[in-house]
XYZ file of C-alpha atoms in Angstrom:
734
model
C -117.486 -83.781 -2.541
C -114.978 -86.136 -4.180
C -114.580 -89.587 -2.547
C -112.649 -92.625 -3.318
C -114.197 -95.737 -4.599
C -116.357 -97.859 -2.171
C -117.021 -101.508 -2.515
C -120.737 -102.560 -2.491
C -122.337 -105.417 -3.304
C -123.489 -105.265 -6.838
C -122.967 -107.428 -10.016
C -119.719 -107.390 -11.068
C -118.130 -104.769 -13.351
C -116.047 -106.257 -16.366
C -112.513 -107.010 -14.711
C -113.592 -106.838 -11.183
C -114.072 -109.842 -8.586
C -117.518 -111.141 -8.305
C -120.118 -109.790 -6.316
C -118.670 -106.542 -5.878
C -118.240 -103.528 -7.946
C -116.475 -100.203 -7.653
C -118.309 -96.849 -7.411
C -116.912 -93.908 -9.263
C -115.891 -90.649 -7.807
C -118.298 -87.987 -8.007
C -116.925 -84.509 -8.745
C -119.251 -81.930 -6.946
C -121.322 -79.426 -9.167
C -120.246 -75.834 -8.978
C -122.500 -74.227 -11.507
C -120.622 -71.311 -13.819
C -122.417 -69.733 -16.482
C -120.774 -68.948 -19.755
C -122.512 -66.632 -21.979
C -121.691 -65.909 -25.429
C -123.805 -64.480 -28.475
C -126.827 -64.339 -26.111
C -126.603 -68.001 -25.228
C -125.869 -69.161 -21.721
C -124.448 -72.687 -21.168
C -124.116 -73.907 -17.494
C -120.842 -75.607 -16.704
C -121.093 -77.488 -13.498
C -117.329 -79.002 -13.550
C -115.313 -76.106 -14.676
C -113.763 -75.898 -11.122
C -111.778 -79.134 -11.904
C -109.457 -76.722 -14.072
C -107.951 -75.530 -10.694
C -104.699 -77.622 -11.046
C -103.277 -76.520 -7.528
C -106.481 -76.886 -5.622
C -105.724 -79.861 -3.512
C -109.478 -81.208 -4.002
C -108.898 -81.418 -7.772
C -105.682 -83.367 -7.310
C -107.592 -85.702 -4.934
C -110.539 -86.220 -7.377
C -108.033 -87.203 -10.273
C -106.217 -89.677 -7.977
C -109.656 -91.221 -7.026
C -110.275 -91.412 -10.829
C -107.111 -93.476 -11.193
C -108.199 -95.595 -8.120
C -111.472 -96.228 -9.748
C -109.794 -97.109 -13.087
C -107.423 -99.469 -11.492
C -110.408 -100.953 -9.702
C -112.654 -101.490 -12.735
C -109.912 -102.582 -15.097
C -107.811 -104.822 -12.509
C -109.010 -107.998 -14.187
C -107.171 -106.692 -17.448
C -103.564 -106.953 -15.650
C -102.811 -110.303 -17.079
C -103.996 -109.199 -20.842
C -101.670 -106.109 -20.272
C -98.930 -108.012 -19.510
C -99.121 -110.416 -22.162
C -99.437 -107.625 -24.735
C -96.619 -105.885 -23.297
C -94.511 -109.206 -23.286
C -95.626 -109.473 -26.868
C -94.139 -106.223 -27.963
C -91.113 -106.713 -26.143
C -90.653 -110.299 -27.779
C -91.210 -108.609 -30.941
C -88.574 -106.023 -30.270
C -84.814 -106.102 -30.940
C -83.935 -103.975 -27.436
C -80.527 -103.459 -28.307
C -80.375 -101.489 -31.664
C -78.916 -98.920 -33.643
C -80.033 -96.274 -36.347
C -78.398 -96.011 -39.606
C -75.763 -93.310 -39.339
C -76.198 -90.094 -40.831
C -73.179 -88.313 -42.152
C -72.757 -84.311 -41.301
C -69.705 -82.429 -41.405
C -67.031 -85.285 -41.345
C -68.950 -87.176 -38.623
C -71.409 -90.109 -38.783
C -74.209 -89.603 -36.490
C -76.553 -92.251 -35.074
C -78.659 -93.405 -31.905
C -78.799 -96.796 -30.300
C -81.023 -98.622 -27.731
C -79.638 -101.128 -25.080
C -81.798 -103.881 -23.545
C -83.150 -103.166 -20.281
C -82.698 -99.328 -20.761
C -85.786 -96.815 -21.195
C -83.947 -94.218 -23.381
C -81.851 -93.725 -26.547
C -77.973 -93.015 -26.483
C -77.039 -90.398 -29.265
C -73.485 -91.064 -30.681
C -71.109 -90.342 -33.429
C -67.961 -91.630 -35.064
C -65.568 -90.105 -37.408
C -66.129 -90.323 -41.403
C -63.253 -90.499 -43.638
C -62.609 -88.952 -46.943
C -60.978 -90.891 -49.728
C -62.066 -89.099 -52.556
C -64.419 -91.961 -53.617
C -67.946 -90.836 -53.175
C -69.429 -94.208 -53.187
C -67.201 -95.465 -49.976
C -67.253 -92.144 -48.384
C -71.010 -91.740 -48.226
C -71.527 -95.585 -47.474
C -72.564 -95.649 -43.799
C -70.451 -97.629 -41.338
C -71.671 -101.285 -40.613
C -72.933 -101.179 -37.164
C -74.296 -104.350 -35.536
C -76.314 -104.229 -32.098
C -74.500 -105.056 -29.228
C -71.005 -104.711 -31.127
C -68.983 -101.523 -30.296
C -68.750 -98.737 -32.998
C -64.934 -98.151 -33.652
C -64.236 -94.725 -32.424
C -67.680 -94.096 -30.883
C -68.395 -90.855 -28.960
C -71.238 -90.375 -26.758
C -72.882 -87.210 -27.135
C -75.711 -87.807 -24.832
C -77.109 -90.859 -22.699
C -80.563 -90.161 -22.222
C -80.489 -92.770 -19.394
C -77.870 -90.841 -17.443
C -79.967 -87.719 -18.194
C -83.037 -89.220 -17.060
C -81.759 -90.889 -13.748
C -83.591 -89.695 -10.600
C -86.068 -87.441 -12.689
C -89.723 -88.147 -12.935
C -89.972 -87.419 -16.657
C -87.542 -87.105 -19.385
C -87.573 -86.150 -23.150
C -85.139 -84.613 -25.672
C -86.474 -81.461 -27.268
C -83.882 -80.861 -29.896
C -80.090 -81.025 -30.518
C -77.745 -79.234 -32.601
C -74.011 -79.594 -33.477
C -71.728 -76.816 -34.437
C -70.139 -77.078 -38.134
C -66.624 -77.751 -36.561
C -68.158 -80.700 -34.610
C -66.834 -79.200 -31.192
C -70.042 -78.418 -29.260
C -73.187 -79.950 -28.949
C -76.604 -78.354 -27.737
C -79.388 -80.324 -26.393
C -82.642 -79.405 -24.570
C -84.556 -81.836 -22.070
C -87.814 -81.629 -20.294
C -88.089 -83.387 -17.000
C -91.956 -82.325 -16.191
C -93.640 -83.447 -19.624
C -94.746 -79.729 -20.221
C -92.939 -79.358 -23.299
C -90.838 -76.422 -21.991
C -86.924 -77.471 -22.234
C -83.911 -76.537 -20.801
C -81.068 -75.968 -22.977
C -77.653 -77.149 -22.089
C -74.351 -77.040 -24.236
C -71.521 -79.702 -23.991
C -68.226 -79.397 -25.193
C -67.346 -82.659 -27.137
C -63.719 -82.210 -26.792
C -63.581 -82.382 -23.136
C -67.084 -83.822 -22.429
C -67.812 -80.783 -19.898
C -71.080 -78.874 -19.749
C -70.426 -75.227 -20.605
C -72.045 -72.747 -17.844
C -74.781 -71.479 -20.317
C -78.033 -72.728 -19.392
C -81.268 -71.282 -20.934
C -84.409 -72.201 -19.259
C -87.869 -72.633 -21.087
C -87.065 -72.750 -24.480
C -89.354 -74.865 -27.195
C -88.357 -77.645 -29.709
C -85.779 -75.841 -32.390
C -82.164 -75.494 -31.750
C -79.663 -74.382 -34.326
C -76.138 -73.040 -34.261
C -74.785 -70.156 -36.513
C -72.412 -71.431 -38.757
C -69.465 -70.069 -36.856
C -70.788 -71.622 -33.659
C -70.592 -68.521 -31.498
C -74.390 -68.477 -31.261
C -77.293 -70.776 -30.475
C -80.950 -69.986 -31.908
C -83.796 -71.048 -30.003
C -87.664 -70.398 -29.797
C -89.623 -69.364 -26.853
C -93.499 -69.810 -25.966
C -95.617 -67.065 -24.506
C -98.181 -67.488 -21.663
C -100.730 -69.414 -24.038
C -97.976 -71.793 -25.201
C -97.595 -70.134 -28.727
C -93.960 -70.215 -30.129
C -93.684 -66.398 -30.580
C -89.959 -65.115 -30.113
C -86.848 -66.612 -32.084
C -83.691 -65.531 -29.423
C -79.970 -66.112 -30.008
C -77.732 -66.904 -27.072
C -74.079 -65.879 -27.637
C -71.925 -68.263 -25.784
C -70.104 -67.192 -22.893
C -72.558 -64.144 -22.166
C -75.419 -63.848 -19.690
C -78.814 -65.289 -20.866
C -80.366 -61.965 -19.946
C -78.255 -60.507 -22.807
C -80.088 -62.802 -25.489
C -81.274 -60.976 -28.596
C -84.508 -61.376 -29.708
C -83.897 -62.046 -33.734
C -87.678 -61.904 -34.347
C -91.044 -61.792 -32.340
C -94.640 -62.596 -33.710
C -97.452 -60.716 -31.725
C -100.386 -61.729 -33.660
C -101.927 -64.498 -31.430
C -103.026 -66.643 -34.269
C -99.521 -66.910 -35.931
C -97.003 -69.690 -34.790
C -93.554 -69.012 -35.403
C -90.333 -71.432 -36.086
C -87.154 -71.466 -37.570
C -84.632 -73.625 -39.498
C -81.188 -73.336 -41.259
C -81.253 -73.100 -45.095
C -79.827 -76.631 -46.331
C -76.561 -74.788 -47.373
C -76.537 -73.093 -43.936
C -76.302 -69.526 -45.718
C -79.507 -68.460 -43.979
C -81.674 -68.414 -40.976
C -85.144 -69.313 -42.410
C -87.978 -67.872 -39.948
C -91.384 -69.600 -40.821
C -94.531 -67.636 -39.477
C -97.703 -68.988 -40.040
C -101.261 -70.443 -39.273
C -102.985 -73.048 -41.562
C -104.259 -70.655 -43.959
C -101.530 -68.265 -45.076
C -97.823 -67.907 -43.838
C -95.010 -65.770 -44.223
C -91.129 -66.247 -44.462
C -88.293 -64.086 -43.552
C -84.731 -64.752 -44.150
C -81.309 -63.858 -42.276
C -78.127 -63.792 -44.544
C -75.472 -64.908 -42.007
C -72.770 -62.955 -44.288
C -74.842 -59.944 -43.918
C -76.561 -59.966 -40.677
C -76.438 -56.341 -40.137
C -79.388 -56.303 -42.816
C -81.549 -57.780 -40.597
C -84.459 -60.196 -41.764
C -85.819 -59.978 -45.301
C -89.673 -60.847 -45.878
C -90.122 -62.832 -49.009
C -93.973 -62.718 -49.804
C -95.953 -60.825 -46.957
C -98.569 -62.264 -45.061
C -100.881 -59.639 -46.480
C -100.847 -61.611 -49.668
C -102.904 -64.595 -47.904
C -100.533 -67.260 -49.534
C -99.406 -70.243 -47.732
C -95.899 -71.152 -48.762
C -92.603 -72.406 -47.879
C -89.099 -71.292 -48.900
C -85.710 -72.650 -49.281
C -82.909 -70.431 -50.213
C -79.794 -71.642 -52.162
C -77.307 -70.727 -54.695
C -77.727 -72.013 -58.148
C -75.004 -70.868 -60.947
C -73.709 -68.086 -58.571
C -77.211 -66.697 -58.352
C -79.059 -66.447 -55.100
C -82.475 -68.282 -55.780
C -85.182 -69.452 -53.593
C -87.410 -72.562 -53.868
C -90.910 -71.946 -52.845
C -93.745 -74.448 -52.192
C -96.901 -72.505 -52.590
C -100.607 -72.207 -53.181
C -100.820 -69.239 -55.315
C -103.457 -70.305 -57.874
C -102.861 -73.770 -56.793
C -105.240 -75.264 -54.006
C -102.871 -78.591 -53.828
C -100.145 -76.213 -53.997
C -96.982 -76.231 -56.445
C -93.411 -75.628 -56.732
C -91.731 -72.578 -58.176
C -88.248 -71.013 -58.337
C -87.437 -67.389 -58.079
C -84.114 -65.183 -57.624
C -84.093 -63.791 -54.261
C -83.942 -60.140 -55.917
C -87.548 -60.770 -57.064
C -89.163 -60.529 -53.428
C -88.155 -56.679 -53.393
C -90.934 -56.031 -56.121
C -94.693 -56.250 -55.528
C -95.918 -59.798 -55.762
C -97.578 -58.853 -59.092
C -94.439 -58.093 -60.641
C -92.457 -60.862 -59.471
C -91.165 -63.525 -61.880
C -91.384 -67.147 -60.963
C -90.649 -70.119 -62.895
C -92.645 -73.326 -62.515
C -90.811 -76.423 -61.401
C -93.619 -78.763 -60.406
C -96.959 -77.452 -61.668
C -100.297 -77.773 -60.004
C -102.104 -80.934 -60.031
C -105.600 -81.608 -58.764
C -104.684 -85.323 -58.100
C -101.039 -84.196 -56.408
C -100.861 -82.610 -52.974
C -97.536 -80.996 -52.915
C -96.288 -81.032 -49.366
C -93.005 -79.413 -49.350
C -89.872 -79.044 -51.465
C -85.823 -78.525 -50.633
C -82.524 -79.080 -52.326
C -79.348 -80.810 -51.977
C -76.118 -79.292 -53.748
C -77.283 -80.987 -57.141
C -81.073 -81.719 -56.967
C -84.374 -80.519 -55.609
C -86.227 -82.931 -53.403
C -90.013 -82.845 -53.370
C -92.465 -84.547 -51.043
C -95.890 -85.349 -52.824
C -99.072 -87.170 -51.963
C -100.726 -89.218 -54.739
C -103.652 -91.606 -54.458
C -103.402 -90.943 -50.717
C -99.667 -92.195 -50.564
C -96.453 -89.933 -49.704
C -93.708 -90.115 -52.007
C -90.455 -88.435 -52.972
C -89.536 -86.867 -56.301
C -86.063 -85.649 -57.318
C -85.402 -83.229 -60.228
C -81.629 -82.126 -61.161
C -80.996 -78.349 -60.398
C -79.281 -78.243 -63.817
C -82.016 -76.538 -66.063
C -84.447 -76.176 -62.809
C -87.273 -73.893 -63.781
C -86.338 -73.711 -67.582
C -87.527 -75.424 -70.763
C -84.477 -77.691 -70.264
C -85.586 -78.866 -66.872
C -85.261 -82.759 -66.582
C -88.439 -84.656 -65.577
C -88.970 -85.497 -62.083
C -87.770 -89.182 -61.202
C -89.132 -91.143 -58.383
C -87.916 -94.173 -56.409
C -89.997 -97.227 -57.199
C -91.719 -99.392 -54.480
C -93.648 -102.519 -55.025
C -96.436 -102.332 -52.284
C -99.781 -100.582 -52.780
C -100.318 -98.836 -49.333
C -96.919 -97.364 -48.131
C -95.140 -94.091 -46.953
C -91.796 -92.953 -48.267
C -90.373 -89.759 -46.964
C -87.508 -87.915 -46.440
C -84.906 -89.131 -43.736
C -82.187 -86.176 -43.341
C -79.329 -85.891 -45.671
C -76.165 -83.600 -45.850
C -76.537 -80.750 -48.272
C -73.025 -81.831 -50.328
C -74.411 -85.727 -50.191
C -74.596 -87.384 -53.499
C -77.546 -89.340 -52.240
C -80.426 -88.788 -50.281
C -81.766 -90.378 -47.394
C -85.394 -92.172 -47.414
C -87.536 -93.734 -44.798
C -89.925 -96.388 -46.197
C -92.491 -98.452 -44.234
C -96.161 -100.145 -45.033
C -98.776 -101.565 -42.547
C -96.701 -104.567 -42.530
C -93.280 -103.560 -43.655
C -91.113 -102.691 -41.012
C -89.227 -99.293 -41.135
C -86.638 -99.192 -43.851
C -83.813 -96.682 -44.577
C -82.800 -96.582 -47.921
C -80.169 -94.119 -49.293
C -81.202 -92.854 -52.984
C -78.336 -92.373 -55.336
C -79.222 -89.014 -56.955
C -77.213 -89.304 -60.176
C -78.300 -92.846 -61.122
C -81.731 -93.502 -59.148
C -80.351 -96.665 -57.562
C -81.687 -97.386 -53.951
C -79.356 -98.915 -51.493
C -81.226 -100.727 -48.590
C -79.420 -99.866 -45.529
C -81.544 -101.152 -42.798
C -84.964 -102.899 -42.054
C -85.995 -102.674 -38.643
C -85.803 -106.398 -37.243
C -88.935 -107.665 -35.935
C -88.324 -110.942 -33.624
C -90.748 -113.641 -32.388
C -90.945 -115.187 -35.789
C -92.710 -112.629 -37.507
C -93.961 -112.797 -41.276
C -95.533 -110.015 -43.197
C -97.327 -112.382 -45.088
C -99.461 -113.635 -41.993
C -101.276 -110.233 -42.519
C -103.205 -108.269 -45.064
C -103.627 -104.781 -45.694
C -106.263 -103.479 -48.296
C -107.870 -100.441 -49.553
C -111.786 -100.138 -49.208
C -114.138 -97.267 -49.396
C -117.000 -96.396 -47.345
C -119.643 -93.841 -48.690
C -120.509 -90.880 -46.547
C -124.283 -89.454 -46.433
C -123.268 -86.694 -49.212
C -122.177 -89.399 -51.467
C -118.459 -88.557 -50.680
C -116.393 -91.853 -50.893
C -113.931 -92.302 -47.659
C -110.826 -94.135 -48.177
C -110.338 -96.969 -45.789
C -107.077 -98.933 -44.673
C -108.410 -102.504 -43.643
C -105.881 -104.549 -41.615
C -106.354 -108.240 -40.399
C -104.791 -111.544 -40.045
C -104.840 -113.610 -43.552
C -106.358 -116.569 -42.226
C -109.305 -114.685 -40.757
C -112.860 -116.033 -41.908
C -115.074 -113.591 -43.336
C -117.942 -115.084 -41.282
C -119.381 -111.936 -39.734
C -118.200 -113.037 -36.287
C -114.856 -110.960 -35.659
C -114.005 -107.992 -33.595
C -113.330 -104.856 -35.341
C -111.512 -101.350 -34.391
C -112.247 -98.360 -36.077
C -109.129 -95.544 -35.733
C -109.183 -92.045 -37.024
C -107.807 -88.532 -36.640
C -109.276 -86.169 -39.341
C -107.790 -82.530 -38.403
C -105.200 -80.173 -39.221
C -104.565 -81.756 -42.698
C -102.614 -84.512 -40.950
C -102.614 -87.566 -42.757
C -102.769 -91.201 -41.198
C -100.241 -92.765 -43.470
C -99.280 -96.540 -43.844
C -96.855 -97.408 -41.072
C -95.759 -100.392 -39.048
C -96.671 -100.581 -35.486
C -95.380 -103.425 -33.485
C -97.887 -103.101 -30.933
C -101.040 -103.183 -33.465
C -100.049 -107.016 -34.124
C -101.400 -107.993 -30.586
C -104.916 -106.816 -31.852
C -104.392 -108.429 -35.284
C -103.138 -111.645 -33.686
C -106.577 -111.542 -31.245
C -108.481 -111.476 -34.567
C -109.472 -107.831 -34.511
C -110.143 -106.246 -37.987
C -108.445 -102.564 -37.577
C -109.757 -100.034 -39.846
C -107.928 -96.820 -40.417
C -110.772 -93.981 -41.555
C -109.032 -91.532 -43.883
C -111.912 -88.820 -42.838
C -112.191 -85.518 -43.892
C -110.051 -83.032 -42.279
C -106.965 -85.354 -42.783
C -104.716 -84.560 -45.810
C -104.821 -87.824 -47.332
C -106.887 -86.872 -50.478
C -105.649 -83.214 -50.877
C -105.982 -79.690 -49.884
C -109.811 -79.738 -50.554
C -110.259 -83.045 -48.402
C -108.814 -80.892 -45.516
C -110.668 -78.029 -46.381
C -113.948 -79.839 -46.275
C -113.416 -80.967 -42.737
C -112.763 -77.968 -40.767
C -114.508 -74.790 -39.649
C -118.236 -75.021 -40.774
C -117.731 -78.298 -42.419
C -116.085 -80.004 -39.435
C -119.243 -82.311 -38.822
C -118.017 -84.290 -42.075
C -115.227 -85.695 -39.856
C -117.581 -87.317 -37.566
C -120.103 -88.636 -40.345
C -117.459 -89.945 -42.373
C -116.047 -92.117 -39.432
C -119.738 -93.182 -38.654
C -119.993 -94.325 -42.250
C -116.524 -96.113 -41.959
C -117.897 -97.920 -39.066
C -121.386 -98.787 -41.040
C -118.917 -100.170 -43.638
C -117.085 -102.413 -41.410
C -120.446 -103.700 -39.528
C -121.777 -104.488 -42.992
C -118.494 -105.805 -44.609
C -118.905 -109.404 -43.403
C -115.546 -109.326 -41.544
C -116.855 -108.105 -38.017
C -119.992 -108.758 -35.848
C -121.602 -105.381 -35.695
C -122.106 -105.915 -31.694
C -118.235 -106.134 -31.418
C -116.844 -102.956 -32.804
C -114.668 -100.262 -30.886
C -113.441 -96.982 -31.928
C -110.233 -95.230 -30.844
C -108.429 -91.815 -31.588
C -106.277 -89.219 -29.725
C -105.954 -85.320 -29.069
C -108.283 -84.046 -32.038
C -109.049 -87.625 -32.836
C -110.296 -87.513 -29.320
C -112.649 -84.681 -30.285
C -113.698 -87.393 -33.078
C -114.199 -90.042 -30.084
C -116.484 -87.776 -28.341
C -118.507 -86.736 -31.212
C -119.243 -90.101 -32.154
C -120.177 -91.344 -28.762
C -122.725 -88.896 -28.828
C -123.714 -89.453 -32.370
C -123.846 -93.051 -32.518
C -123.137 -94.642 -29.144
C -125.209 -97.547 -29.882
C -122.748 -98.459 -32.584
C -119.840 -99.133 -30.392
C -118.863 -101.674 -27.626
C -115.968 -99.608 -26.560
C -114.486 -96.142 -27.174
C -111.070 -95.302 -26.259
C -110.079 -91.551 -26.416
C -106.352 -90.453 -25.650
C -105.730 -87.067 -24.542
C -109.103 -86.239 -25.954
C -109.967 -82.616 -27.056
C -113.623 -83.044 -25.982
C -114.071 -79.417 -24.239
C -112.935 -77.717 -27.644
C -115.715 -74.877 -27.309
C -114.718 -73.896 -23.810
C -110.989 -74.068 -24.441
C -111.079 -71.980 -27.908
C -113.582 -69.214 -26.385
C -110.622 -68.377 -24.004
C -107.647 -66.799 -25.864
C -105.637 -67.155 -22.683
C -105.561 -70.716 -22.596
C -102.528 -72.890 -24.411
C -102.974 -72.722 -27.959
C -106.594 -71.446 -28.328
C -105.996 -68.579 -30.604
C -104.060 -70.762 -33.213
C -106.752 -73.028 -33.343
C -109.209 -70.221 -34.762
C -107.682 -71.005 -38.412
C -109.035 -74.640 -37.778
C -112.357 -74.630 -36.285
C -113.496 -70.655 -36.383
C -113.565 -67.716 -34.059
C -116.283 -68.716 -31.690
C -115.576 -65.704 -29.769
C -116.331 -63.011 -32.677
C -118.783 -65.342 -34.869
C -121.970 -66.158 -33.644
C -122.432 -68.785 -36.553
C -119.032 -70.445 -35.569
C -120.287 -70.453 -31.739
C -123.549 -72.074 -32.588
C -121.864 -74.437 -34.839
C -119.083 -75.750 -32.582
C -121.761 -75.962 -29.738
C -123.766 -78.211 -31.894
C -120.818 -81.029 -32.160
C -118.471 -80.208 -29.016
C -118.578 -83.314 -27.054
C -118.814 -81.908 -23.649
C -121.824 -79.675 -24.504
C -123.632 -82.581 -26.313
C -123.388 -85.285 -23.589
C -126.899 -86.408 -23.490
C -129.047 -89.226 -21.725
C -128.156 -92.287 -23.677
C -126.772 -95.845 -23.484
C -122.818 -95.175 -23.578
C -120.603 -97.924 -24.371
C -117.724 -98.618 -22.239
C -115.331 -95.739 -22.357
C -111.964 -94.748 -21.303
C -110.331 -91.429 -21.427
C -106.600 -91.071 -21.130
C -104.772 -88.108 -20.197
C -101.610 -86.526 -18.466
C -101.954 -84.165 -15.760
C -98.890 -82.054 -17.503
C -100.278 -82.046 -20.854
C -99.859 -78.497 -22.420
C -101.883 -79.167 -25.716
C -105.085 -80.681 -24.480
C -105.419 -79.628 -20.709
C -106.390 -82.791 -18.508
C -109.406 -80.869 -17.227
C -111.039 -81.495 -20.673
C -111.888 -85.219 -20.352
C -112.064 -84.993 -16.602
C -114.881 -82.660 -16.993
C -116.270 -84.812 -20.041
C -115.866 -88.091 -17.755
C -117.871 -86.493 -15.122
C -120.703 -85.234 -17.107
C -120.748 -88.693 -19.117
C -121.274 -90.574 -15.746
C -124.101 -88.077 -14.800
C -126.175 -88.765 -18.143
C -125.363 -92.275 -18.936
C -128.246 -94.463 -18.813
C -126.464 -97.525 -19.522
C -124.350 -99.882 -17.009
C -120.848 -99.925 -19.020
C -118.086 -98.144 -16.876
C -116.534 -95.032 -18.009
C -113.278 -94.344 -16.791
C -110.447 -91.618 -16.554
C -106.678 -92.589 -16.600
C -104.405 -89.916 -16.025
C -100.572 -89.935 -15.701
C -99.804 -87.341 -13.004
C -96.160 -86.851 -14.187
C -96.551 -86.698 -18.030
C -97.319 -84.764 -20.964
C -99.187 -84.991 -24.206
C -97.387 -88.001 -25.193
C -97.978 -89.803 -22.205
C -95.090 -91.333 -19.971
C -91.558 -91.031 -20.900
C -89.151 -94.351 -21.508
C -89.897 -96.784 -24.168
C -91.192 -99.291 -21.611
C -93.270 -97.100 -19.948
C -94.781 -96.115 -23.502
C -95.162 -99.907 -24.046
C -97.446 -100.153 -21.018
C -99.327 -97.327 -22.043
C -99.986 -98.928 -25.237
C -100.376 -102.388 -23.702
C -103.285 -100.680 -21.169
C -105.145 -99.177 -24.006
C -105.167 -102.413 -26.246
C -106.418 -104.434 -23.006
C -109.169 -101.921 -22.767
C -110.368 -102.417 -26.009
C -109.874 -106.001 -26.517
C -111.511 -106.789 -23.130
C -114.552 -105.013 -24.186
C -114.776 -106.926 -27.721
C -114.285 -110.114 -25.866
C -111.041 -110.654 -27.830
C -108.695 -111.584 -25.080
C -107.173 -114.887 -26.518
C -104.614 -115.247 -29.443
C -106.176 -116.942 -32.419
């Protein structure tokens, strides 16, 4: 049976009073057999999945009690890190306004408040494009003339255990504001609509919607998505204002359990663009708002097994489609076609090349403004933006792509949201030590206008830190890119603590980005390494393909190779290295804990996907069927089953001297269920032959992203970092 920690006389555990050590709760064993492909696995802790079982809740609360007791001595360090984050943050701040339909939209934060406030103020039309598209100067703490508050997250959150804004939209005439809020952390939102002329809420309320929201151009309907029982977005629905929710129309429904469905409006708002896809192929359908009775038009059907995105727009009076696709292009390319071409068989369609395939350049996506195509690409691991004039697009007269020029080696530049009619595009820019910047890039001239750099207080100087590229070598000879961050004054004396961070799934890239909290690690001498392992997207599509399905183990061995590089680099003491990762990166943490527990002083696994095989074997669990394109289908394929079982962390826990481990999760997480780390921790403790504590920290009123509110988020990050720093013996500032 479960029980709460008891105090007994033992040598002190880290962070506890001398002479006592708390005892971990022990989950009782209830053997359950899981049989697939002739293999039988006995799972003693599957009963912890019973979320409504009072015994399960009591066990999780006992886990928190144990964690609090074991880490009590870290509280001063947590408070110090929290205060360091707070000291560096300008708590009263505003975003750079974005112009849309005659208004400037922006968000602001106020000191002492947890949540953002969404606002707008009127734009002017003087006929001078430079003036009309220069955002108004806004200063923290200074009232913005003509400000109208759309939504105050602090007022919305009052009296509620959790608050998160899932999506928002404004009608073209600026009269109505739709927003979706989550008060549990389970990412199922309630849609409400506010009349901005009166401040009153309309009676229209739609429960259990997903993230995307958009109004039809005439403002009479709002589109939203719905998830099925497995938490897969499968329906797009339209609610007509003033009607009963039961009358909402299903615009599209996707019944294939491996396909994810979403939508957006085209940049020119002539079409609803419905995207259906998985990681390997997709399908786009268009609804013409001027001809709604014609229904949805399929562009390239999924049966062609192409992975593509589409942006419809008008060019010289002809309806065109800009395609980002992988047809004969593993890294994708950009093509242009008349919309009419998609009525023909694929082999007969005529597509003009806009951006050809390049083995060294991954094309992420493309969109349009009224005058230019805008393309996101990745080259040398770095995300960047290119622009091409629409005039002559896809013809021999097409102008070459232009690219904003930045002076750092490791940075990230991406689209920041721009109006279709704007003569400029909004760019976001950041690097490991450059706080986020907002630029406007003038399309006609290529000039960059710096609109804002996020202030960092407390005497922050980027020259105090260094970010360098290094390379580890995997066992198969593959070179693994690393981003190595440290204090500039650090001595290369082999005595410093180190931390390796990784993810490595879903073609997601761990791009350079500023992180205020991370400075608290670096200021204590930690050498922080981002391991850009296979399974991510940093080095093109093949890099992803080489770290998924039956090559997934490359992700784990790449991370161990990155750890070995750090241990041998001369920067760190090999006995003072920790590992950290979250979600699919938490699976990575579980895998390396089994592969090489001796290489780490501590492992921090955030919302970790550590019982992957159990989850994916159950198609009724949230997102399981969608995961088959990432990991393979172990239900139907015996080889996939055997391969997954050979690395899934839970099945491979073994007698070993495990390092200090913390699994951090949330009770209402719908992406990685709390039961995965709960079972994993119970099994680790059972097998552990070492003496280091293994703890589970669970937020009982939160979701995949942890607790809501910025201060609560800072506390979560301070807890994580204090756990690592304590294990590394790096509690003090340099």
